[in-house]
């Protein structure tokens, strides 16, 4: 049984209300914030596909362009059964705030198809992807809207996106998508970039509070792209990963889970962390995966899906710092409980921005027909995270705002300033 995501309109209502609060704080002129909240374009498309057994099915997909004032739309493509219009709009709005907060010359977008990729063969997934891209073809492009991987999609899916788009244009267009395989103009360092940013966020917030990551006990929900890299890199800084959960359940080890062995086991095809034979299995089943937050810890990193931490999980949590690796992992109720307790929350639009930062660097390499070495890419991701954290920390301290409120205000301010400078047509 899949743990349901929160009702999609909850995450949409929550980001809209955060933007409204930021607009009020900034005392924006009437009408400006509503203009910033509304997506520029919402495409809903039907995706008819022939399955391998010859039967025809139809999926529904979306591509939302939220804000393009500061640059082309940027945002992932998600394949998950819970994908909906409202969820896609809310994730696109978060991308607008994220690129603005990080000072990247990009806008915000998001896409997705409501399906379970695990139930489709590779050939079926390829057909879905190609048909989805052809339905939104006219709205994509390196200067218009540039997708990337998200939950349920990967570099192979991005390769099909690039191919389908390039066929339509008539020549190879690597810059239409990021998170591509290296052989097609992908960037070194892209795989690890989001997890690297999550760990950098943890390092920075520890430093700002006069401490370090060394010896800190960390619990992580999700052992996919983000959670796995966050675990690996945090362990490299001397942190102890005392609990990890995924759809299969929770594993724990007081002295620290052997992350290299876990990565090795999961990459060899073990389905879930609970089947890897590493650490102690303390819970089985997706509905128990949030038990990981009840383990004694200093830092919690929710790196799975939106809405994973609700009031119940917030009540269980012992961590002093929460670093939001996933998009929207805390419900507004959980956020309130944790704020009340003085827990320091590093919000998603900063904490997981290493991914979009590296995607931007991938586009720069594509435009310049260059490939940078991995150290250069990683250093640039880290430098961008550090510069953004400096702005975020100073602004939050000076104005007595939580990091989440400060991040929303800085993001909305960058968008509002850009709108103001460009003016309103006609
Ligand atoms: P992924 O599909 O690679 O991994 C997701 C992981 O979460 C898997 O280990 C899965 O088992 C686990 N999971 C899913 N539902 C769960 C549940 N209910 N309980 C426990 N575990 C669960 O996805 P990802 O790319 O690692 O993305 C994770 C989150 O990070 C998403 O919210 C995504 O939008 C966000 N994000 C990803 C990137 C990126 O570059 N991949 C960038 C920014 C934000």
Coordinates of C-alpha atoms and ligand atoms in Angstrom, one line a residue:
X1 CA 0.0 0.0 0.0
X2 CA 1.4 3.4 -0.9
X3 CA 1.4 6.1 1.7
X4 CA -0.7 8.8 0.0
X5 CA 0.8 12.2 -0.7
X6 CA -1.0 15.0 1.1
X7 CA -4.0 16.2 -0.9
X8 CA -2.3 18.1 -3.8
X9 CA -4.2 21.3 -3.0
X10 CA -2.7 21.3 0.4
X11 CA 0.8 21.8 -1.0
X12 CA -0.5 24.3 -3.6
X13 CA -2.4 26.2 -0.9
X14 CA 0.7 26.1 1.3
X15 CA 3.1 27.6 -1.3
X16 CA 0.5 30.2 -2.3
X17 CA 0.0 31.3 1.3
X18 CA 3.8 31.5 1.8
X19 CA 4.1 33.7 -1.3
X20 CA 1.2 35.9 -0.1
X21 CA 2.9 36.2 3.4
X22 CA 6.1 37.2 1.6
X23 CA 4.2 39.7 -0.5
X24 CA 2.7 41.3 2.6
X25 CA 6.0 41.4 4.3
X26 CA 7.5 43.2 1.3
X27 CA 4.4 45.4 1.1
X28 CA 4.1 44.8 -2.6
X29 CA 1.7 46.9 -4.6
X30 CA -1.8 45.5 -5.0
X31 CA -2.1 42.8 -7.6
X32 CA 1.6 42.1 -7.8
X33 CA 1.7 39.0 -5.6
X34 CA -1.4 37.5 -7.3
X35 CA 0.3 37.9 -10.6
X36 CA 3.4 36.2 -9.3
X37 CA 1.4 33.3 -7.8
X38 CA -0.5 32.5 -10.9
X39 CA 1.3 30.2 -13.4
X40 CA 1.9 31.6 -16.8
X41 CA 0.7 28.5 -18.5
X42 CA -0.7 25.1 -17.5
X43 CA -0.8 22.4 -20.2
X44 CA -2.8 19.2 -19.7
X45 CA -2.2 16.5 -22.2
X46 CA -3.6 13.1 -23.0
X47 CA -0.9 10.5 -23.7
X48 CA -2.3 7.5 -25.6
X49 CA 0.2 4.6 -25.5
X50 CA 0.2 1.0 -26.9
X51 CA 1.5 -1.4 -24.3
X52 CA 3.8 -4.3 -25.1
X53 CA 0.8 -6.7 -25.2
X54 CA -0.9 -4.6 -27.8
X55 CA -3.6 -3.0 -25.6
X56 CA -4.0 0.8 -25.6
X57 CA -4.0 2.9 -22.5
X58 CA -4.2 6.6 -21.9
X59 CA -2.2 8.6 -19.3
X60 CA -2.6 12.2 -18.4
X61 CA 0.4 14.5 -18.2
X62 CA 1.0 18.2 -17.4
X63 CA 3.7 20.8 -18.0
X64 CA 3.4 24.0 -16.1
X65 CA 5.4 27.1 -16.8
X66 CA 5.2 29.1 -13.6
X67 CA 7.4 32.1 -14.1
X68 CA 9.8 33.1 -17.0
X69 CA 10.6 36.7 -16.1
X70 CA 14.2 35.9 -15.1
X71 CA 14.9 33.2 -17.7
X72 CA 13.6 30.0 -19.3
X73 CA 11.4 27.7 -17.3
X74 CA 13.3 25.0 -15.4
X75 CA 11.9 22.0 -13.6
X76 CA 11.8 18.3 -13.5
X77 CA 9.5 15.7 -15.0
X78 CA 7.9 13.4 -12.5
X79 CA 6.4 9.9 -13.1
X80 CA 4.3 8.9 -10.1
X81 CA 0.7 7.8 -9.6
X82 CA -0.1 10.8 -7.5
X83 CA 1.0 13.4 -10.1
X84 CA -1.8 15.9 -10.6
X85 CA -2.4 19.4 -12.0
X86 CA -2.3 21.1 -8.6
X87 CA 0.8 19.2 -7.4
X88 CA 2.6 20.2 -10.7
X89 CA 1.6 23.8 -10.3
X90 CA 2.8 23.9 -6.7
X91 CA 6.2 22.2 -7.6
X92 CA 6.6 24.7 -10.5
X93 CA 6.0 27.6 -8.2
X94 CA 8.6 26.2 -5.8
X95 CA 11.0 26.2 -8.8
X96 CA 10.3 29.9 -9.5
X97 CA 11.2 30.7 -5.9
X98 CA 14.2 28.4 -5.9
X99 CA 15.9 29.7 -9.0
X100 CA 15.2 33.3 -7.9
X101 CA 16.6 32.6 -4.3
X102 CA 19.7 31.0 -5.8
X103 CA 20.1 33.9 -8.2
X104 CA 20.2 31.6 -11.3
X105 CA 19.0 33.2 -14.6
X106 CA 16.1 30.8 -14.9
X107 CA 12.4 30.6 -14.2
X108 CA 10.2 27.9 -12.7
X109 CA 8.5 25.0 -14.4
X110 CA 7.5 21.4 -13.7
X111 CA 6.0 18.5 -15.5
X112 CA 4.7 15.0 -14.8
X113 CA 2.7 12.1 -15.9
X114 CA 0.3 10.2 -13.5
X115 CA 1.6 6.7 -13.8
X116 CA 3.6 4.1 -11.9
X117 CA 6.9 3.6 -13.8
X118 CA 7.5 0.4 -12.0
X119 CA 4.5 -1.1 -13.7
X120 CA 5.8 -0.3 -17.3
X121 CA 8.5 -2.0 -19.3
X122 CA 11.4 0.1 -20.6
X123 CA 9.8 0.2 -24.1
X124 CA 6.5 1.3 -22.7
X125 CA 8.2 4.1 -20.7
X126 CA 10.0 5.2 -23.8
X127 CA 6.7 5.4 -25.8
X128 CA 5.1 7.3 -22.9
X129 CA 8.0 9.8 -22.8
X130 CA 8.1 10.3 -26.6
X131 CA 4.4 10.9 -26.8
X132 CA 4.4 13.2 -23.8
X133 CA 7.3 15.3 -25.4
X134 CA 5.5 15.4 -28.8
X135 CA 2.3 16.7 -27.0
X136 CA 4.3 19.6 -25.4
X137 CA 6.9 20.0 -28.1
X138 CA 6.1 23.5 -29.2
X139 CA 6.5 24.8 -25.6
X140 CA 9.9 23.3 -24.9
X141 CA 13.3 24.6 -25.9
X142 CA 16.7 25.7 -24.4
X143 CA 15.4 29.3 -24.3
X144 CA 11.8 28.5 -23.4
X145 CA 11.5 25.6 -20.9
X146 CA 14.1 23.0 -20.0
X147 CA 13.0 19.8 -18.2
X148 CA 15.2 17.6 -15.9
X149 CA 14.8 14.3 -14.0
X150 CA 12.6 14.1 -10.9
X151 CA 10.9 11.3 -8.9
X152 CA 10.4 8.3 -11.2
X153 CA 12.5 9.6 -14.1
X154 CA 16.3 9.4 -14.8
X155 CA 19.0 10.1 -17.3
X156 CA 17.6 7.6 -19.8
X157 CA 14.2 9.3 -19.8
X158 CA 16.0 12.6 -20.4
X159 CA 17.9 11.0 -23.3
X160 CA 14.5 10.1 -24.9
X161 CA 13.3 13.7 -24.2
X162 CA 16.3 15.1 -26.0
X163 CA 16.0 12.7 -28.9
X164 CA 12.3 13.3 -29.4
X165 CA 12.8 17.1 -29.3
X166 CA 15.8 16.9 -31.6
X167 CA 14.0 14.9 -34.2
X168 CA 11.3 17.6 -34.3
X169 CA 13.9 20.4 -34.7
X170 CA 16.0 18.5 -37.2
X171 CA 19.3 18.5 -35.3
X172 CA 20.7 17.6 -31.9
X173 CA 19.6 20.0 -29.2
X174 CA 21.3 18.9 -26.0
X175 CA 20.4 22.1 -24.1
X176 CA 16.6 21.3 -24.2
X177 CA 17.0 19.0 -21.2
X178 CA 19.4 18.6 -18.2
X179 CA 20.3 15.5 -16.2
X180 CA 21.2 13.8 -19.5
X181 CA 23.7 10.9 -19.9
X182 CA 27.3 12.2 -20.2
X183 CA 27.5 10.8 -23.7
X184 CA 24.7 13.3 -24.8
X185 CA 26.1 16.4 -23.2
X186 CA 25.2 15.7 -19.5
X187 CA 27.3 17.2 -16.8
X188 CA 29.8 15.4 -14.5
X189 CA 28.6 15.8 -11.0
X190 CA 24.9 16.0 -11.8
X191 CA 24.1 12.7 -10.1
X192 CA 25.4 13.8 -6.8
X193 CA 24.6 17.5 -7.0
X194 CA 21.3 17.5 -5.1
X195 CA 22.6 15.4 -2.3
X196 CA 25.8 17.4 -2.3
X197 CA 23.7 20.6 -1.8
X198 CA 21.7 19.0 1.0
X199 CA 24.9 18.1 2.8
X200 CA 26.4 21.6 2.2
X201 CA 23.2 23.0 3.6
X202 CA 23.6 20.9 6.7
X203 CA 27.3 21.9 7.0
X204 CA 26.4 25.6 6.6
X205 CA 23.6 25.6 9.2
X206 CA 25.8 23.7 11.7
X207 CA 28.6 26.2 11.2
X208 CA 26.2 29.1 11.6
X209 CA 25.3 27.6 15.0
X210 CA 28.9 27.1 16.1
X211 CA 29.1 23.4 15.5
X212 CA 30.1 20.9 12.7
X213 CA 28.8 17.8 11.0
X214 CA 31.4 15.6 12.6
X215 CA 29.9 13.0 14.9
X216 CA 26.3 14.2 14.3
X217 CA 23.6 11.5 14.2
X218 CA 21.6 11.8 11.0
X219 CA 18.3 10.1 9.9
X220 CA 17.4 10.0 6.3
X221 CA 14.0 9.2 4.7
X222 CA 14.5 8.1 1.1
X223 CA 17.5 6.3 -0.4
X224 CA 17.0 7.3 -4.0
X225 CA 19.2 9.9 -5.9
X226 CA 19.0 12.6 -3.2
X227 CA 19.0 10.4 0.0
X228 CA 21.7 8.1 -1.2
X229 CA 24.1 10.9 -2.1
X230 CA 23.3 12.8 1.0
X231 CA 24.1 9.7 3.1
X232 CA 27.4 9.1 1.3
X233 CA 28.6 12.6 1.4
X234 CA 27.5 13.3 5.1
X235 CA 29.3 10.1 6.1
X236 CA 32.4 11.4 4.3
X237 CA 32.2 14.5 6.7
X238 CA 32.3 12.2 9.7
X239 CA 28.6 12.2 10.4
X240 CA 26.9 9.0 11.7
X241 CA 23.9 7.9 9.6
X242 CA 21.9 6.2 12.3
X243 CA 18.7 5.5 10.4
X244 CA 17.6 5.2 6.7
X245 CA 14.1 4.4 5.4
X246 CA 12.6 3.9 2.0
X247 CA 9.4 2.3 0.6
X248 CA 10.4 -1.0 2.2
X249 CA 10.8 0.2 5.8
X250 CA 13.6 1.4 8.1
X251 CA 17.1 0.3 9.0
X252 CA 19.1 1.6 11.9
X253 CA 22.5 1.4 13.6
X254 CA 23.5 3.4 16.6
X255 CA 27.1 3.3 15.6
X256 CA 26.4 4.3 12.1
X257 CA 25.2 2.5 9.0
X258 CA 27.9 1.3 6.6
X259 CA 26.8 3.5 3.7
X260 CA 29.4 2.2 1.1
X261 CA 28.1 -1.4 1.8
X262 CA 24.5 -0.2 1.6
X263 CA 25.1 1.6 -1.7
X264 CA 26.9 -1.5 -3.1
X265 CA 24.0 -3.8 -2.1
X266 CA 21.2 -1.5 -3.4
X267 CA 23.1 -0.9 -6.7
X268 CA 23.4 -4.7 -7.1
X269 CA 19.6 -4.8 -7.3
X270 CA 18.4 -5.3 -3.7
X271 CA 15.0 -3.8 -3.8
X272 CA 14.9 -1.9 -0.5
X273 CA 17.4 -0.9 2.2
X274 CA 15.6 -3.5 4.5
X275 CA 16.7 -6.3 2.2
X276 CA 20.3 -5.3 2.1
X277 CA 21.4 -7.2 5.2
X278 CA 23.0 -4.1 6.7
X279 CA 22.1 -2.5 10.0
X280 CA 19.1 -3.6 12.0
X281 CA 15.7 -3.7 10.3
X282 CA 13.4 -1.8 12.8
X283 CA 10.3 -1.5 10.6
X284 CA 8.9 -3.1 7.5
X285 CA 6.5 -1.6 5.0
X286 CA 6.0 1.8 3.5
X287 CA 3.5 2.9 6.1
X288 CA 6.2 2.5 8.8
X289 CA 8.9 4.4 6.8
X290 CA 8.5 7.6 8.9
X291 CA 9.4 5.7 12.0
X292 CA 13.0 6.7 11.0
X293 CA 12.3 10.2 12.4
X294 CA 11.7 8.7 15.9
X295 CA 15.3 7.5 16.2
X296 CA 17.5 9.6 18.4
X297 CA 19.2 12.0 16.1
X298 CA 20.7 15.5 15.6
X299 CA 19.7 16.0 12.0
X300 CA 16.8 14.8 10.0
X301 CA 16.9 14.7 6.2
X302 CA 13.5 13.9 4.6
X303 CA 14.6 13.0 1.0
X304 CA 11.6 11.1 -0.3
X305 CA 8.3 12.7 -1.3
X306 CA 6.2 15.7 -0.4
X307 CA 4.1 15.7 2.8
X308 CA 6.1 12.8 4.4
X309 CA 6.4 14.6 7.7
X310 CA 3.1 15.5 9.2
X311 CA 2.2 16.4 12.8
X312 CA 2.6 12.8 14.0
X313 CA 6.1 12.5 12.5
X314 CA 7.0 16.0 13.8
X315 CA 6.0 14.8 17.3
X316 CA 8.3 11.8 17.0
X317 CA 11.3 13.8 15.7
X318 CA 14.2 14.3 18.1
X319 CA 16.5 16.2 15.6
X320 CA 17.5 19.8 16.2
X321 CA 17.9 20.5 12.5
X322 CA 15.7 19.4 9.6
X323 CA 17.2 19.7 6.1
X324 CA 14.5 19.4 3.4
X325 CA 16.1 17.3 0.7
X326 CA 12.7 16.5 -0.9
X327 CA 10.3 19.1 -2.2
X328 CA 7.7 20.0 0.4
X329 CA 8.4 17.2 2.8
X330 CA 6.9 19.0 5.8
X331 CA 3.2 19.8 6.0
X332 CA 2.3 23.2 7.4
X333 CA 1.2 21.5 10.6
X334 CA 4.5 19.8 11.0
X335 CA 6.3 23.0 10.3
X336 CA 4.4 24.8 13.1
X337 CA 5.1 22.0 15.6
X338 CA 8.8 22.0 14.9
X339 CA 9.1 25.8 14.8
X340 CA 7.3 25.9 18.2
X341 CA 10.0 23.5 19.6
X342 CA 12.8 25.7 18.2
X343 CA 13.9 23.1 15.6
X344 CA 15.9 24.8 12.8
X345 CA 14.4 24.0 9.4
X346 CA 16.4 24.5 6.3
X347 CA 13.7 24.8 3.5
X348 CA 13.6 22.8 0.3
X349 CA 14.0 25.8 -2.0
X350 CA 17.5 26.3 -0.6
X351 CA 18.4 22.8 0.7
X352 CA 17.8 20.8 -2.5
X353 CA 18.9 23.6 -4.9
X354 CA 22.2 21.9 -5.6
X355 CA 20.3 19.9 -8.3
X356 CA 19.0 22.9 -10.3
X357 CA 22.3 24.7 -9.8
X358 CA 24.1 21.8 -11.5
X359 CA 21.4 21.7 -14.2
X360 CA 22.2 25.3 -14.9
X361 CA 25.9 24.5 -15.2
X362 CA 25.0 21.7 -17.6
X363 CA 23.2 24.2 -19.8
X364 CA 26.2 26.5 -19.7
X365 CA 28.4 23.7 -20.8
X366 CA 25.9 22.8 -23.6
X367 CA 25.7 26.4 -24.9
X368 CA 29.5 26.6 -24.9
X369 CA 30.0 23.1 -26.3
X370 CA 32.3 22.3 -23.4
X371 CA 32.6 19.7 -20.7
X372 CA 34.0 20.8 -17.4
X373 CA 35.8 18.4 -15.1
X374 CA 33.9 17.1 -12.1
X375 CA 35.9 19.0 -9.5
X376 CA 35.1 22.3 -11.3
X377 CA 31.3 21.5 -11.4
X378 CA 31.2 20.4 -7.7
X379 CA 33.1 23.5 -6.6
X380 CA 30.7 25.7 -8.5
X381 CA 27.7 24.0 -6.9
X382 CA 29.2 24.4 -3.5
X383 CA 30.1 28.0 -4.1
X384 CA 26.6 28.8 -5.3
X385 CA 25.1 27.2 -2.2
X386 CA 27.5 29.1 0.1
X387 CA 26.7 32.5 -1.5
X388 CA 23.0 31.8 -1.3
X389 CA 23.2 30.7 2.3
X390 CA 25.1 33.8 3.3
X391 CA 22.3 35.9 1.9
X392 CA 19.6 33.7 3.5
X393 CA 21.3 33.6 6.9
X394 CA 22.0 37.3 7.1
X395 CA 18.5 38.2 5.9
X396 CA 16.8 35.8 8.4
X397 CA 19.0 37.0 11.3
X398 CA 18.5 40.8 10.5
X399 CA 14.7 40.4 10.1
X400 CA 14.0 37.7 12.8
X401 CA 12.5 35.4 10.2
X402 CA 12.7 31.6 10.0
X403 CA 14.9 30.3 7.2
X404 CA 11.7 29.3 5.4
X405 CA 10.1 32.7 5.7
X406 CA 13.3 34.4 4.7
X407 CA 13.8 32.2 1.7
X408 CA 10.2 32.9 0.5
X409 CA 10.7 36.7 0.9
X410 CA 14.1 36.7 -0.9
X411 CA 12.6 34.5 -3.7
X412 CA 9.5 36.7 -4.1
X413 CA 11.5 39.9 -3.9
X414 CA 13.8 38.7 -6.8
X415 CA 10.8 37.9 -8.9
X416 CA 8.9 41.1 -8.0
X417 CA 12.1 43.2 -8.8
X418 CA 12.5 41.5 -12.2
X419 CA 8.8 42.1 -13.0
X420 CA 9.0 45.7 -12.0
X421 CA 12.1 46.3 -14.1
X422 CA 10.6 44.6 -17.2
X423 CA 7.3 46.4 -16.8
X424 CA 3.9 45.2 -17.8
X425 CA 2.9 44.7 -21.4
X426 CA 0.9 46.4 -22.9
Ligands
LIG1 P1 14.0 8.8 -6.3 O1 12.9 8.3 -7.0 O2 15.4 8.6 -6.8 O3 14.1 8.3 -4.8 C1 13.0 8.4 -3.9 C2 13.3 7.6 -2.7 O4 12.2 7.8 -1.7 C3 13.3 6.1 -2.9 O5 14.3 5.5 -2.0 C4 12.0 5.6 -2.4 O6 12.0 4.3 -1.9 C5 11.7 6.6 -1.3 N1 10.3 6.8 -1.0 C6 9.3 7.1 -1.8 N2 8.1 7.2 -1.2 C7 8.4 6.9 0.1 C8 7.7 6.9 1.3 N3 6.4 7.1 1.3 N4 8.3 6.6 2.4 C9 9.7 6.3 2.4 N5 10.4 6.4 1.4 C10 9.8 6.7 0.2 O7 13.8 10.4 -6.1 P2 14.8 11.5 -5.8 O8 15.3 12.0 -7.2 O9 15.8 11.1 -4.8 O10 13.9 12.7 -5.3 C11 13.5 12.7 -3.9 C12 12.9 14.0 -3.6 O11 13.8 15.1 -3.8 C13 11.6 14.4 -4.4 O12 10.8 15.2 -3.5 C14 12.2 15.3 -5.5 O13 11.2 16.2 -6.0 C15 13.3 16.0 -4.7 N6 14.3 16.6 -5.5 C16 15.1 15.8 -6.3 C17 16.1 16.4 -7.1 C18 17.0 15.5 -7.9 O14 18.0 16.1 -8.5 N7 16.8 14.2 -8.0 C19 16.3 17.8 -7.0 C20 15.5 18.5 -6.2 C21 14.6 17.9 -5.4

